Amino acid sequence: MRTQTHDVLVVGGGIIGLVTAWRAAQRGLRVAVADPAPGGGAAHVAAGMLAAVTELQYGEQALLDLNLASAARYPDFAAELGDAAGMDAGYRPCGTLAVALDADDRAQLRDLHAFQTSLGLDAQWLSGRDCRRLEPMLAPGVRGGLRVDGDHQVDPRRLAAALLRAAELAGVVFLRSRAARLECAADRVTGALLADGTTVAADRTVVAAGSESGRLPGVPADVLPPVRPVKGQILRLRIPPSHAPFLTRTVRAVVRGSHVYLVPRDTGELILGATSEEFGWDTTVTAGGVYELLRDAHELVPGITELPLTETLAGLRPCSPDNAPLLGRTALDGLLLATGHHRNGVLLTPITGDAMAAALTSPDGELPAYAAPFGATRFASRTRERQEQAV
Ligand code: GLY
C-alpha cells in the first residue's frame, strides 16, 4: 500500500489536532493530519465559553492557571489565526453573568465567589435587581449573581474552520481517513495505518483524537491514555431581529445541581447547554436531555420558549481522571498526546497549540514549564498498577 512520510502525524482533526498541526507547521515541521472530516469533533457541538473563572472547581487550581493563561492568549491568538486564515476566528469578548435562582444556589454562588476572591480572581457580586438591569430577560426570581467580565466566548465552528484553513495554508497535509491502527516497530511508534489502507510514516505521532484517544488500536495498554467520553447534549436557538438583543453576555446558573448556560452569538444564534452524562459512546439526543435543558433555561430566562429551536445535538467530552489535559510525550518513543481536555477544549486551544509545538521542536521533547504539570505520563504508574493487579 501507498506510504507517506512526515515529521509529525496528528491523529484527529478536531480543534486540538488542528492547532497542534498548524503551530507545528509554522515551526517548519512537515505535518499530516489523519481525520475523515477535519474540523468536526466535539467542537462542532461545543458552546465555546471561555469560562476559566465561572467554571472554577475546588481542587483544580493547577488547571485554573493553565485555563487563565490560555484565556489571556485568546485575543492575540484569534487575531493571528484570523489573519492567517483570511476569516474571522469567532472570538467575542462579552463577559459572563452567573446567577442564582433560589437560596441554595445563592449560598453556593457566594461560596464560589469567596473561593474566586481568595485566588485573586475578578468576579463581582450583584443583587438580583442589578443582574436584571444588566440582562433584562432574566427571570424576576433571580436572587443574585456573579459578574465576571473576563470570561468570554468563541464560536467553535468558526474557530475550527479558521484552524483548518490556516493549517492548509501552512502546508499541513490532510489525509481524509480514520487512523485504523497505530504502527510500532522496535519499541517506537512509526506512524499509523489508515482505514483507506494508506500507511503513514512519521517521526512523531500525536494522538489528538478526543475521547477516541483512549481506544486507538495498536497503542500498548500501558501508554493508552485514560480518557473516557462524557456526553453533552446542547440546543441551538435563533434570536429573530424582533427579539434582539436577547442577551448581551453569557448567562449561566446551576439549577438542581446541573449546569445550564446560554451563549448568545453575534450571528443571532443562542446556544443552550449542556448535559453532562457518563453513558459511554452514546451520542443520542434524548427527550429527557432536551426537556431538562429547556426546563432549567426557562427558569433562568423565561423568554427562550418564544425562540425558534434550530438544532439539537450531542457530543463527547474527552475526560481524564483529573479533568485536565494530557500533553506531550509518552513513555513510548515517537508517541505524544494532546487529549483529555474535558470541559476546556475550546478554552485550552491556544495554549495547547503552543505547548505541543514547543514539545515537538525542543531538542529534549519537554513541555514548556506552564504545561509541565499536564504531562501525558502522569497516570502511567497508576495504569501499570491496575494491570499488575489484574494478572
Ligand atoms: N465547558 C462547557 C461544557 O463542557 O459544557
Tab-separated table of N, CA and C in Angstrom, residues 22-23 33 40 48 54 82 101 108 133 146 152 154 171 191 209 260 264 271 274 320 323 325 351 367 377:
chain	number	residue	atom	x	y	z
A	22	TRP	N	-1.173	23.129	13.002
A	22	TRP	CA	-0.891	24.481	12.500
A	22	TRP	C	0.379	25.050	13.125
A	23	ARG	N	0.425	24.984	14.460
A	23	ARG	CA	1.593	25.545	15.165
A	23	ARG	C	2.875	24.787	14.811
A	33	VAL	N	-2.364	15.422	9.010
A	33	VAL	CA	-3.466	15.172	9.950
A	33	VAL	C	-4.335	14.069	9.357
A	40	GLY	N	-14.313	18.816	12.524
A	40	GLY	CA	-15.539	18.364	13.224
A	40	GLY	C	-15.223	18.060	14.682
A	48	GLY	N	-18.505	26.942	23.360
A	48	GLY	CA	-17.367	27.838	23.166
A	48	GLY	C	-17.187	28.880	24.257
A	54	THR	N	-15.748	31.294	35.810
A	54	THR	CA	-17.094	30.839	36.214
A	54	THR	C	-17.192	29.314	36.303
A	82	GLY	N	-7.048	34.606	12.535
A	82	GLY	CA	-7.926	35.256	11.555
A	82	GLY	C	-7.131	35.778	10.370
A	101	LEU	N	-30.878	31.112	41.410
A	101	LEU	CA	-32.339	31.174	41.299
A	101	LEU	C	-33.048	30.943	42.623
A	108	GLN	N	-24.424	28.689	47.306
A	108	GLN	CA	-23.356	28.018	46.547
A	108	GLN	C	-22.530	29.034	45.747
A	133	ARG	N	-30.837	44.376	35.646
A	133	ARG	CA	-30.508	45.629	34.956
A	133	ARG	C	-29.524	45.346	33.804
A	146	LEU	N	-22.990	36.618	39.908
A	146	LEU	CA	-21.589	36.998	39.801
A	146	LEU	C	-21.314	37.544	38.418
A	152	HIS	N	-15.056	35.118	28.352
A	152	HIS	CA	-15.621	35.479	27.053
A	152	HIS	C	-16.115	34.238	26.299
A	154	VAL	N	-15.933	32.035	22.203
A	154	VAL	CA	-15.517	31.931	20.798
A	154	VAL	C	-16.497	30.960	20.143
A	171	GLY	N	0.718	24.466	4.956
A	171	GLY	CA	1.312	23.287	4.315
A	171	GLY	C	0.955	21.957	4.951
A	191	GLY	N	4.141	5.618	13.072
A	191	GLY	CA	3.084	6.243	12.280
A	191	GLY	C	1.776	5.507	12.491
A	209	ALA	N	-7.244	12.654	19.384
A	209	ALA	CA	-8.493	12.124	18.832
A	209	ALA	C	-9.651	12.258	19.811
A	260	VAL	N	-26.495	24.984	33.551
A	260	VAL	CA	-27.201	25.416	32.337
A	260	VAL	C	-26.607	26.759	31.939
A	264	PRO	N	-25.056	33.798	23.779
A	264	PRO	CA	-25.564	34.499	22.598
A	264	PRO	C	-24.436	34.837	21.626
A	271	ILE	N	-26.864	29.541	22.014
A	271	ILE	CA	-26.512	28.155	22.336
A	271	ILE	C	-26.965	27.891	23.766
A	274	ALA	N	-25.619	22.596	29.002
A	274	ALA	CA	-25.332	21.321	28.377
A	274	ALA	C	-25.498	20.250	29.439
A	320	SER	N	-10.213	13.131	31.409
A	320	SER	CA	-9.128	12.387	32.069
A	320	SER	C	-9.474	12.242	33.556
A	323	ASN	N	-9.551	15.617	35.152
A	323	ASN	CA	-10.244	16.640	34.336
A	323	ASN	C	-9.303	17.579	33.591
A	325	PRO	N	-5.891	18.208	30.804
A	325	PRO	CA	-5.391	17.572	29.583
A	325	PRO	C	-4.135	16.730	29.792
A	351	ILE	N	-3.213	27.568	24.121
A	351	ILE	CA	-2.030	27.156	24.894
A	351	ILE	C	-1.620	25.730	24.544
A	367	LEU	N	7.868	19.617	27.585
A	367	LEU	CA	6.840	20.655	27.533
A	367	LEU	C	7.385	21.926	28.174
A	377	THR	N	2.430	11.497	30.843
A	377	THR	CA	2.813	10.276	31.581
A	377	THR	C	2.329	10.292	33.032
